[in-house]
mmCIF file of C-alpha atoms (C1' of nucleotides) in Angstrom:
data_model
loop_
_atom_site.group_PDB
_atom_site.id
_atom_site.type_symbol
_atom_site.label_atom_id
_atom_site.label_comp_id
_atom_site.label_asym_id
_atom_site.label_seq_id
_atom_site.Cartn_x
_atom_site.Cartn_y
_atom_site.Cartn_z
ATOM 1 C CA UNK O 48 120.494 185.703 46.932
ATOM 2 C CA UNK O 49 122.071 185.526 43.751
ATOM 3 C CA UNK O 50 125.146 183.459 43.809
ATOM 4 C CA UNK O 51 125.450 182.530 39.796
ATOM 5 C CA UNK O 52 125.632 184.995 37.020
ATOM 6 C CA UNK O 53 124.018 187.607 36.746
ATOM 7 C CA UNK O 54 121.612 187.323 33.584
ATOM 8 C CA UNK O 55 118.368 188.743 33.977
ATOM 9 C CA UNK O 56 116.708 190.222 31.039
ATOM 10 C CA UNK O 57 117.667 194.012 31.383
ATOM 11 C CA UNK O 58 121.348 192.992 32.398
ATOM 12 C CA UNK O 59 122.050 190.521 29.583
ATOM 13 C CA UNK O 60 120.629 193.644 27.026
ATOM 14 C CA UNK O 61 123.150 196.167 29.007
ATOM 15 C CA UNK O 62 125.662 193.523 28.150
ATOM 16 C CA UNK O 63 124.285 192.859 24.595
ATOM 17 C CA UNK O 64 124.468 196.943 23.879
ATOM 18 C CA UNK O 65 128.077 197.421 25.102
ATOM 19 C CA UNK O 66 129.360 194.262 23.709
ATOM 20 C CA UNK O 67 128.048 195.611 20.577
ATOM 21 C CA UNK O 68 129.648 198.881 20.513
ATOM 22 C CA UNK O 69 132.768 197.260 21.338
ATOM 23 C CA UNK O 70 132.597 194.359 19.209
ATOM 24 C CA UNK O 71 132.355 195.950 15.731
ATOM 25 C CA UNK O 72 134.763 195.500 13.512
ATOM 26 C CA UNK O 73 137.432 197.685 14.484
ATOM 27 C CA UNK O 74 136.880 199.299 18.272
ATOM 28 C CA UNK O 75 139.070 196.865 20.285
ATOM 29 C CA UNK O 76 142.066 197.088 17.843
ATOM 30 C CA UNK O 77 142.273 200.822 18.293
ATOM 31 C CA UNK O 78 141.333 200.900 21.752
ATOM 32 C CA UNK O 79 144.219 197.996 22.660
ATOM 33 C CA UNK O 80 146.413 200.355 20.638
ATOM 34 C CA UNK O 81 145.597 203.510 22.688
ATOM 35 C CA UNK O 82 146.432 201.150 25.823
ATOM 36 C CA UNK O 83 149.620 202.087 25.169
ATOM 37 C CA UNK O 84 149.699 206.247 24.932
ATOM 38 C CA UNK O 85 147.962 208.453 22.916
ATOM 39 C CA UNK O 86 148.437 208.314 19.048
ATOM 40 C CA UNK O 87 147.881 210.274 16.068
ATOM 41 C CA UNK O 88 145.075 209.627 13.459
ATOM 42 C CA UNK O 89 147.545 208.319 10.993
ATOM 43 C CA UNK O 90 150.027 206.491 13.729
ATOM 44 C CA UNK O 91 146.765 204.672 15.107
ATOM 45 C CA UNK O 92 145.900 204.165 11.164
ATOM 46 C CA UNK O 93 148.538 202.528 10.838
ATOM 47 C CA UNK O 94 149.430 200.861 13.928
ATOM 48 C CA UNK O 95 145.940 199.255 13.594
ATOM 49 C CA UNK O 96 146.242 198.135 9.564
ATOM 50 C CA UNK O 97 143.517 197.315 6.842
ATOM 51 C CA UNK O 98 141.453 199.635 8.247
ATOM 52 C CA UNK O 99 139.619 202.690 6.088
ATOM 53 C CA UNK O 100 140.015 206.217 7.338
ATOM 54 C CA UNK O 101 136.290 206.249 7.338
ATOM 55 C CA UNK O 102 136.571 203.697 9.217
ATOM 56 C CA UNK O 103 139.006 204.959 11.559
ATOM 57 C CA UNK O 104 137.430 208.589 12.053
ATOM 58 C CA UNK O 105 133.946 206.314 12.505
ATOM 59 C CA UNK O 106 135.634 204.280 15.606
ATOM 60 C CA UNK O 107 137.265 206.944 17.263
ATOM 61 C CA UNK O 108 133.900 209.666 16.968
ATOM 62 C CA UNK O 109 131.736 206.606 18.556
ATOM 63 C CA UNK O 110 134.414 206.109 21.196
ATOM 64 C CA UNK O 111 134.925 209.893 22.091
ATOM 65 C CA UNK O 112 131.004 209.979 22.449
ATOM 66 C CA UNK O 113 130.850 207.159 24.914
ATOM 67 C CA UNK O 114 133.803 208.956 26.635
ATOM 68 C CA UNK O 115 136.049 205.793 26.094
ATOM 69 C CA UNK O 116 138.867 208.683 25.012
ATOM 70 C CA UNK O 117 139.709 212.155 23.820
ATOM 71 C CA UNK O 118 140.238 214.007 20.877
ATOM 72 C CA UNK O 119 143.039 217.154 21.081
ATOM 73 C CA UNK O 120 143.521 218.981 18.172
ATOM 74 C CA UNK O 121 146.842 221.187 17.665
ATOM 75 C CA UNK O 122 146.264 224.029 15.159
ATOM 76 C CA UNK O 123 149.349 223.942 13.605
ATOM 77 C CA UNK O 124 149.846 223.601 10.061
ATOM 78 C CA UNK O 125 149.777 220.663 9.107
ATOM 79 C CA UNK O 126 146.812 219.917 11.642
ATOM 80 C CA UNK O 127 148.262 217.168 14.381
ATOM 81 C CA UNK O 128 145.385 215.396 16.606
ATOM 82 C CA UNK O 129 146.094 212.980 19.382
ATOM 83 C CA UNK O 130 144.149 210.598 20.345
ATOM 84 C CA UNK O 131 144.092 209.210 23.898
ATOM 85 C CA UNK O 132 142.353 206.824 26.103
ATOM 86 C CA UNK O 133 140.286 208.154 29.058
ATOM 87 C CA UNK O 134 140.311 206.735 32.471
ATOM 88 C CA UNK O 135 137.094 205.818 31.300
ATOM 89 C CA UNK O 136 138.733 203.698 28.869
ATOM 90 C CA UNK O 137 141.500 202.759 30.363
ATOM 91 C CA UNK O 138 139.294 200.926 32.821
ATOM 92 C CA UNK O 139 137.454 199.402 30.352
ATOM 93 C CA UNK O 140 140.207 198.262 28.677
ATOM 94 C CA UNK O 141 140.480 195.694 32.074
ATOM 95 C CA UNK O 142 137.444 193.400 31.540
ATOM 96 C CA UNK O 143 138.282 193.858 27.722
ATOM 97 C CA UNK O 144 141.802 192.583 28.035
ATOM 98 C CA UNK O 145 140.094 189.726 30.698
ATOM 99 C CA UNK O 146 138.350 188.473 27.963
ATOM 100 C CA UNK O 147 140.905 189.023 25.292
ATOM 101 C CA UNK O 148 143.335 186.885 27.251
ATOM 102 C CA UNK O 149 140.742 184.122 27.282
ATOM 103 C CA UNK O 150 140.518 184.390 23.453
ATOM 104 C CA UNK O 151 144.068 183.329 22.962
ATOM 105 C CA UNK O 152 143.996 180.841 25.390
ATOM 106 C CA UNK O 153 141.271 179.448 23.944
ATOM 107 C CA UNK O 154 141.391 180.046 20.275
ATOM 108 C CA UNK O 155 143.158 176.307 19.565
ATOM 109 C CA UNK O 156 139.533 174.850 21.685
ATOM 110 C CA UNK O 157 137.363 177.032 19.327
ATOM 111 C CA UNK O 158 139.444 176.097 15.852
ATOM 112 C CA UNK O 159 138.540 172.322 17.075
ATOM 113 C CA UNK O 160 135.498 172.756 17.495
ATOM 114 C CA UNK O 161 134.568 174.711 14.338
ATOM 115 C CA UNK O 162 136.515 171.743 12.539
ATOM 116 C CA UNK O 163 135.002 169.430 13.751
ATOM 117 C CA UNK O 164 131.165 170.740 13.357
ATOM 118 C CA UNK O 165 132.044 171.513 9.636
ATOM 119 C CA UNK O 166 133.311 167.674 9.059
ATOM 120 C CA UNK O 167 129.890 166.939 10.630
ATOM 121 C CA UNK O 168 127.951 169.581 9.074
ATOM 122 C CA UNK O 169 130.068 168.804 5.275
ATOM 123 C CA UNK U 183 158.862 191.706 30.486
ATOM 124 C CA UNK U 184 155.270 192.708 29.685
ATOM 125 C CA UNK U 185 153.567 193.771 32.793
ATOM 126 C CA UNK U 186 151.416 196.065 31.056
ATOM 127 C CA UNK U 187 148.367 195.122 28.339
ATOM 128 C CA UNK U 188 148.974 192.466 26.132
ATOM 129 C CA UNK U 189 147.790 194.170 22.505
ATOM 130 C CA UNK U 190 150.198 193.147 20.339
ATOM 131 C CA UNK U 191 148.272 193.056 16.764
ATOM 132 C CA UNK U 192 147.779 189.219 16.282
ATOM 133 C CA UNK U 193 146.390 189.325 19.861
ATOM 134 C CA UNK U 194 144.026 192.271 19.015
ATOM 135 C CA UNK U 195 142.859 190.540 16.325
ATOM 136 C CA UNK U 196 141.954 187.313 18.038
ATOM 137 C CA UNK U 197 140.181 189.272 20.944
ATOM 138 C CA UNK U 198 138.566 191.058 18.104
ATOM 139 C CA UNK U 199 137.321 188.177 16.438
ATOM 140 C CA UNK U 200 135.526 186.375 19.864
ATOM 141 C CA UNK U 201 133.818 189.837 20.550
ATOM 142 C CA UNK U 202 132.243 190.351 17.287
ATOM 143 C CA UNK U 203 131.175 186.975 17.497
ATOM 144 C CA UNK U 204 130.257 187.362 21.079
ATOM 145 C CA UNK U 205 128.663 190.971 20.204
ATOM 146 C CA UNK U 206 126.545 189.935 17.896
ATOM 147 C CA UNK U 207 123.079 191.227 18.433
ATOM 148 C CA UNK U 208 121.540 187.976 20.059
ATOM 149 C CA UNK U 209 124.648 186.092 20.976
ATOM 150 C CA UNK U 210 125.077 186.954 24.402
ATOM 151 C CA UNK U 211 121.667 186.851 25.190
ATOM 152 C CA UNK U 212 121.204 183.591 24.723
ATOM 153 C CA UNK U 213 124.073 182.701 26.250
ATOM 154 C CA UNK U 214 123.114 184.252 29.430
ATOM 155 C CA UNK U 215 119.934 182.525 29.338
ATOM 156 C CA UNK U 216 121.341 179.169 28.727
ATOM 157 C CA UNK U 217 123.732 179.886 32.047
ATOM 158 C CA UNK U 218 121.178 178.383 33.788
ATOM 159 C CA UNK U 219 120.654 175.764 32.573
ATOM 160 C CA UNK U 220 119.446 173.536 29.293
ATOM 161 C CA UNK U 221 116.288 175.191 27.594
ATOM 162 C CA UNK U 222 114.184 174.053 24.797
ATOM 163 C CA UNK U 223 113.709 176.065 21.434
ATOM 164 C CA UNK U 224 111.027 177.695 21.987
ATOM 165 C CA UNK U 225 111.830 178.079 25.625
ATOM 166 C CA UNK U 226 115.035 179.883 24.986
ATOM 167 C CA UNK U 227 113.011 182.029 22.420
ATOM 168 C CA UNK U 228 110.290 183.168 24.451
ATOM 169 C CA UNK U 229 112.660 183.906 27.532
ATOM 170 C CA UNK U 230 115.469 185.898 25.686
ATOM 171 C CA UNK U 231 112.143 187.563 23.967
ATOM 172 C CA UNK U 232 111.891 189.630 20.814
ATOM 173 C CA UNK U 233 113.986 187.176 18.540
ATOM 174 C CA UNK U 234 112.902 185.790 15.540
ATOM 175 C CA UNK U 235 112.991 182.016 14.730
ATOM 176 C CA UNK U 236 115.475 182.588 12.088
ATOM 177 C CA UNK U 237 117.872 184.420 14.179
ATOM 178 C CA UNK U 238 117.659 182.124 17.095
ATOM 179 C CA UNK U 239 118.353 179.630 14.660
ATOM 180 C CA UNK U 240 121.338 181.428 13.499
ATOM 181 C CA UNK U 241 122.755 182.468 16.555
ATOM 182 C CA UNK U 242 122.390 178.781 18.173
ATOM 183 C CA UNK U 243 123.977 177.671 15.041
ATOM 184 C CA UNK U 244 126.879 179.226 15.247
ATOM 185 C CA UNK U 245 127.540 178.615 19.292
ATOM 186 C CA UNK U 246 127.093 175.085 18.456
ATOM 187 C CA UNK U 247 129.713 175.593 15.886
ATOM 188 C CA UNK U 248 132.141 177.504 18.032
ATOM 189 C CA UNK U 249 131.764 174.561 20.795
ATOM 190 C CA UNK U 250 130.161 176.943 22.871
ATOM 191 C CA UNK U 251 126.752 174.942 23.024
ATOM 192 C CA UNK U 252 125.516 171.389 22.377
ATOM 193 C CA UNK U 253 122.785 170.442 20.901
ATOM 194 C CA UNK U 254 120.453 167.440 21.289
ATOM 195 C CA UNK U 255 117.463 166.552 19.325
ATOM 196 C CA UNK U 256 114.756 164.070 21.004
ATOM 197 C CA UNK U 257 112.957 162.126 17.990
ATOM 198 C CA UNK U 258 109.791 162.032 19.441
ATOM 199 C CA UNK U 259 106.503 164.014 18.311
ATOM 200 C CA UNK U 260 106.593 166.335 18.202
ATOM 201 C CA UNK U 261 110.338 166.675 18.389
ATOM 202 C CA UNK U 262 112.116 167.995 21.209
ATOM 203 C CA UNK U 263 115.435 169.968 20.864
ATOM 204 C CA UNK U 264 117.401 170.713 23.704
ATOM 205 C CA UNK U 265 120.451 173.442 23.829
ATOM 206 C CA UNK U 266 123.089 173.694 26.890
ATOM 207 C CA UNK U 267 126.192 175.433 27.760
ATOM 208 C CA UNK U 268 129.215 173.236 26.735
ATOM 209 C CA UNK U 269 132.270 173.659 29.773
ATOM 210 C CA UNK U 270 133.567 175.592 27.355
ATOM 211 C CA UNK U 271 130.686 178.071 26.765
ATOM 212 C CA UNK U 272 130.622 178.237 30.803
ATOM 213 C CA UNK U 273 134.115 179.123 30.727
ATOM 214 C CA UNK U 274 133.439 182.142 27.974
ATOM 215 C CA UNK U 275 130.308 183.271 30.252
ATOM 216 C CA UNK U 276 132.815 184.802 33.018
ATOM 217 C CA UNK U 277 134.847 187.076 31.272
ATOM 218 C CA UNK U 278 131.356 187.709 29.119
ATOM 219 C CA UNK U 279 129.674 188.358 32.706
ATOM 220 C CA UNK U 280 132.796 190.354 33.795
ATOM 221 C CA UNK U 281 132.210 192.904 30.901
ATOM 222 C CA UNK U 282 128.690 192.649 31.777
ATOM 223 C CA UNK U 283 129.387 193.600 35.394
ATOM 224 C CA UNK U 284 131.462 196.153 34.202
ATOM 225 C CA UNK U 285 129.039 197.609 32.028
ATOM 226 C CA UNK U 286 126.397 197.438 34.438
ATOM 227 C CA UNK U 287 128.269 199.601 36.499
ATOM 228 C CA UNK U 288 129.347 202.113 33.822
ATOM 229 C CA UNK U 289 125.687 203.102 32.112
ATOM 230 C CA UNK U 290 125.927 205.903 33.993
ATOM 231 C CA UNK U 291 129.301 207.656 33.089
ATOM 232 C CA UNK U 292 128.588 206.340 29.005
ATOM 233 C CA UNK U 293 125.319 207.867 29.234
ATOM 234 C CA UNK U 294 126.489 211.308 30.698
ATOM 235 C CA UNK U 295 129.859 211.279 28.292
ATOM 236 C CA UNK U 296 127.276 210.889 25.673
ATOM 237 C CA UNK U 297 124.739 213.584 26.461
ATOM 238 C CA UNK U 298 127.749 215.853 27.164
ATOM 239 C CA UNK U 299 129.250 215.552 23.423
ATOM 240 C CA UNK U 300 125.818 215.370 21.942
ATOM 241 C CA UNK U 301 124.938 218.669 23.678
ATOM 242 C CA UNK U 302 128.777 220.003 22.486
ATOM 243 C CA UNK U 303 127.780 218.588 18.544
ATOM 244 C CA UNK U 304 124.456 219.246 19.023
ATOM 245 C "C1'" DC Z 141 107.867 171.706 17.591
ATOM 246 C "C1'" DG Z 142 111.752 173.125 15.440
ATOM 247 C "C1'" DG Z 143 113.313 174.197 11.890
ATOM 248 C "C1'" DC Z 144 114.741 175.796 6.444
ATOM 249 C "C1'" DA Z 145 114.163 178.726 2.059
ATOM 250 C "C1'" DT Z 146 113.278 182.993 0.179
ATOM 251 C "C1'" DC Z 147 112.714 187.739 -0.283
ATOM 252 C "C1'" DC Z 148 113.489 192.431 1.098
ATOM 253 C "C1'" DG Z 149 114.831 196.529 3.648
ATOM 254 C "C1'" DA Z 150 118.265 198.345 6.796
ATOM 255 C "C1'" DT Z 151 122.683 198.725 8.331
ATOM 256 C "C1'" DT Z 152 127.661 198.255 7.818
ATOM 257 C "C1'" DT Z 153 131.925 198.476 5.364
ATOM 258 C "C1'" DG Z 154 134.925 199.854 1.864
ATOM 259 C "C1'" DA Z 155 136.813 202.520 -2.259
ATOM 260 C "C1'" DT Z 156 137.391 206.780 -4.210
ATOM 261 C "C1'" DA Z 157 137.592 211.634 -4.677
ATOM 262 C "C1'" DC Z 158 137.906 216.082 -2.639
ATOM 263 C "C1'" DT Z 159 139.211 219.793 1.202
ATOM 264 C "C1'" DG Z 160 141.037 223.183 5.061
ATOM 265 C "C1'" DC C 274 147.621 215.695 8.149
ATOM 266 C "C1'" DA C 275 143.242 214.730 9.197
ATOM 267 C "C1'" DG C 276 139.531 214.587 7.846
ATOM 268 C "C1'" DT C 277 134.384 214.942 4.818
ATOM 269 C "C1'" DA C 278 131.265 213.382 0.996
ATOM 270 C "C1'" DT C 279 129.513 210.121 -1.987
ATOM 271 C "C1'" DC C 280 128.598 205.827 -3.917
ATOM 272 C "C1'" DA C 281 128.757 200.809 -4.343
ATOM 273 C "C1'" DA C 282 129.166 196.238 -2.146
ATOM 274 C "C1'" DA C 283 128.459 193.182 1.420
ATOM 275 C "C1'" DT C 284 126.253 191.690 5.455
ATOM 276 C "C1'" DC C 285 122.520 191.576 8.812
ATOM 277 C "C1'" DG C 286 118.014 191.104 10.535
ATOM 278 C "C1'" DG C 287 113.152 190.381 10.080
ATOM 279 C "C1'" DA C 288 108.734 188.663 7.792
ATOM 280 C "C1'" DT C 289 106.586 185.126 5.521
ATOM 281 C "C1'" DG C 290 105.550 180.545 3.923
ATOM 282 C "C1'" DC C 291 106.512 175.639 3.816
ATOM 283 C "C1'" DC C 292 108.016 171.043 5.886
ATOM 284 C "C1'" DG C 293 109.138 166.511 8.693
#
DNA sequence: CGGCATCCGATTTGATACTG
DNA sequence: CAGTATCAAATCGGATGCCG
């Protein structure tokens, strides 16, 4: 009997919590990189850019815990650890990429807008 | 020639922009709420529940910024505000409700990925 | 009713130094 | 190479009080 959207109060705060963990600062640059293959810490470092390796090891230890992808470490000397995107995360990656397409289509409505409200709003 | 995931780095970058504004802690939420329809202030704060005046204020701020919502203000008395989805903020709310869908769906396997490396860290 | 201003604690991010 | 530890800076979110 429900025809529109979704949004009842327990859905909209599923949405709110994943949308969180994948809208911090860095999570969707390193997962769109993964997209690709697996990478290294220091490859995805700096295939990413500007971001910490606090930052970095912080991202990918939140995104191993929610399964999103996996962490294989070679004992070799020096250490080498790949990094690689689940099925898990590949299938997030779908919606993500959904809405990241929308972003650049609609990036030129948004700059408009914001223009416009802060010649308002001076 | 690029069947695959678009996540080149300028691309990234824009879809990482919209979700952390998107995946804010209240954004979506109201949002969601607003999807059906126009709500008062106080309406919108009592049914996305547990937000604070200053945050709605905030968060409605910066939607109305972004285009996303409009905002009208009654000048009666006592005044009357009324917020509403913009085409454009109806547009955002399907990819938004995609992810949603998606992460609906997923609770599950994020919640047993997460048990299963808490138990392996424990 | 629908805000804004202010203060404060909590969380997030970043820079730097050190390690197996 | 791939981290960990620590500290400082910035940002976020909430509580309170005041206002047209």
């Amino acid at each position: 009997m429900l025809l529109r959207h979704p949004h009842n109060t327990e859905d909209c705060r599923a949405v709110s919590e994943i949308l969180q963990r994948v809208g911090d600062k860095w999570t969707v640059l390193v997962v769109g990189k993964l997209g690709d293959g697996p990478l290294r810490f220091n490859e995805l470092r700096a295939a990413v850019g500007g971001i910490s390796q606090k930052m970095l090891t912080t991202t990918l230890r939140g995104l191993e815990r929610d399964g999103f992808i996996t962490r294989t470490v070679f004992p070799t000397i020096p250490p080498r650890v790949d990094y690689e995107l689940t099925e898990l995360g590949h299938e997030l990656l779908i919606p993500v990429s959904a809405l990241g397409e929308w972003a650049r289509k609609n990036t030129t409505r948004v700059k408009a807008a914001r223009e416009k409200f802060d010649g308002v709003h001076a």
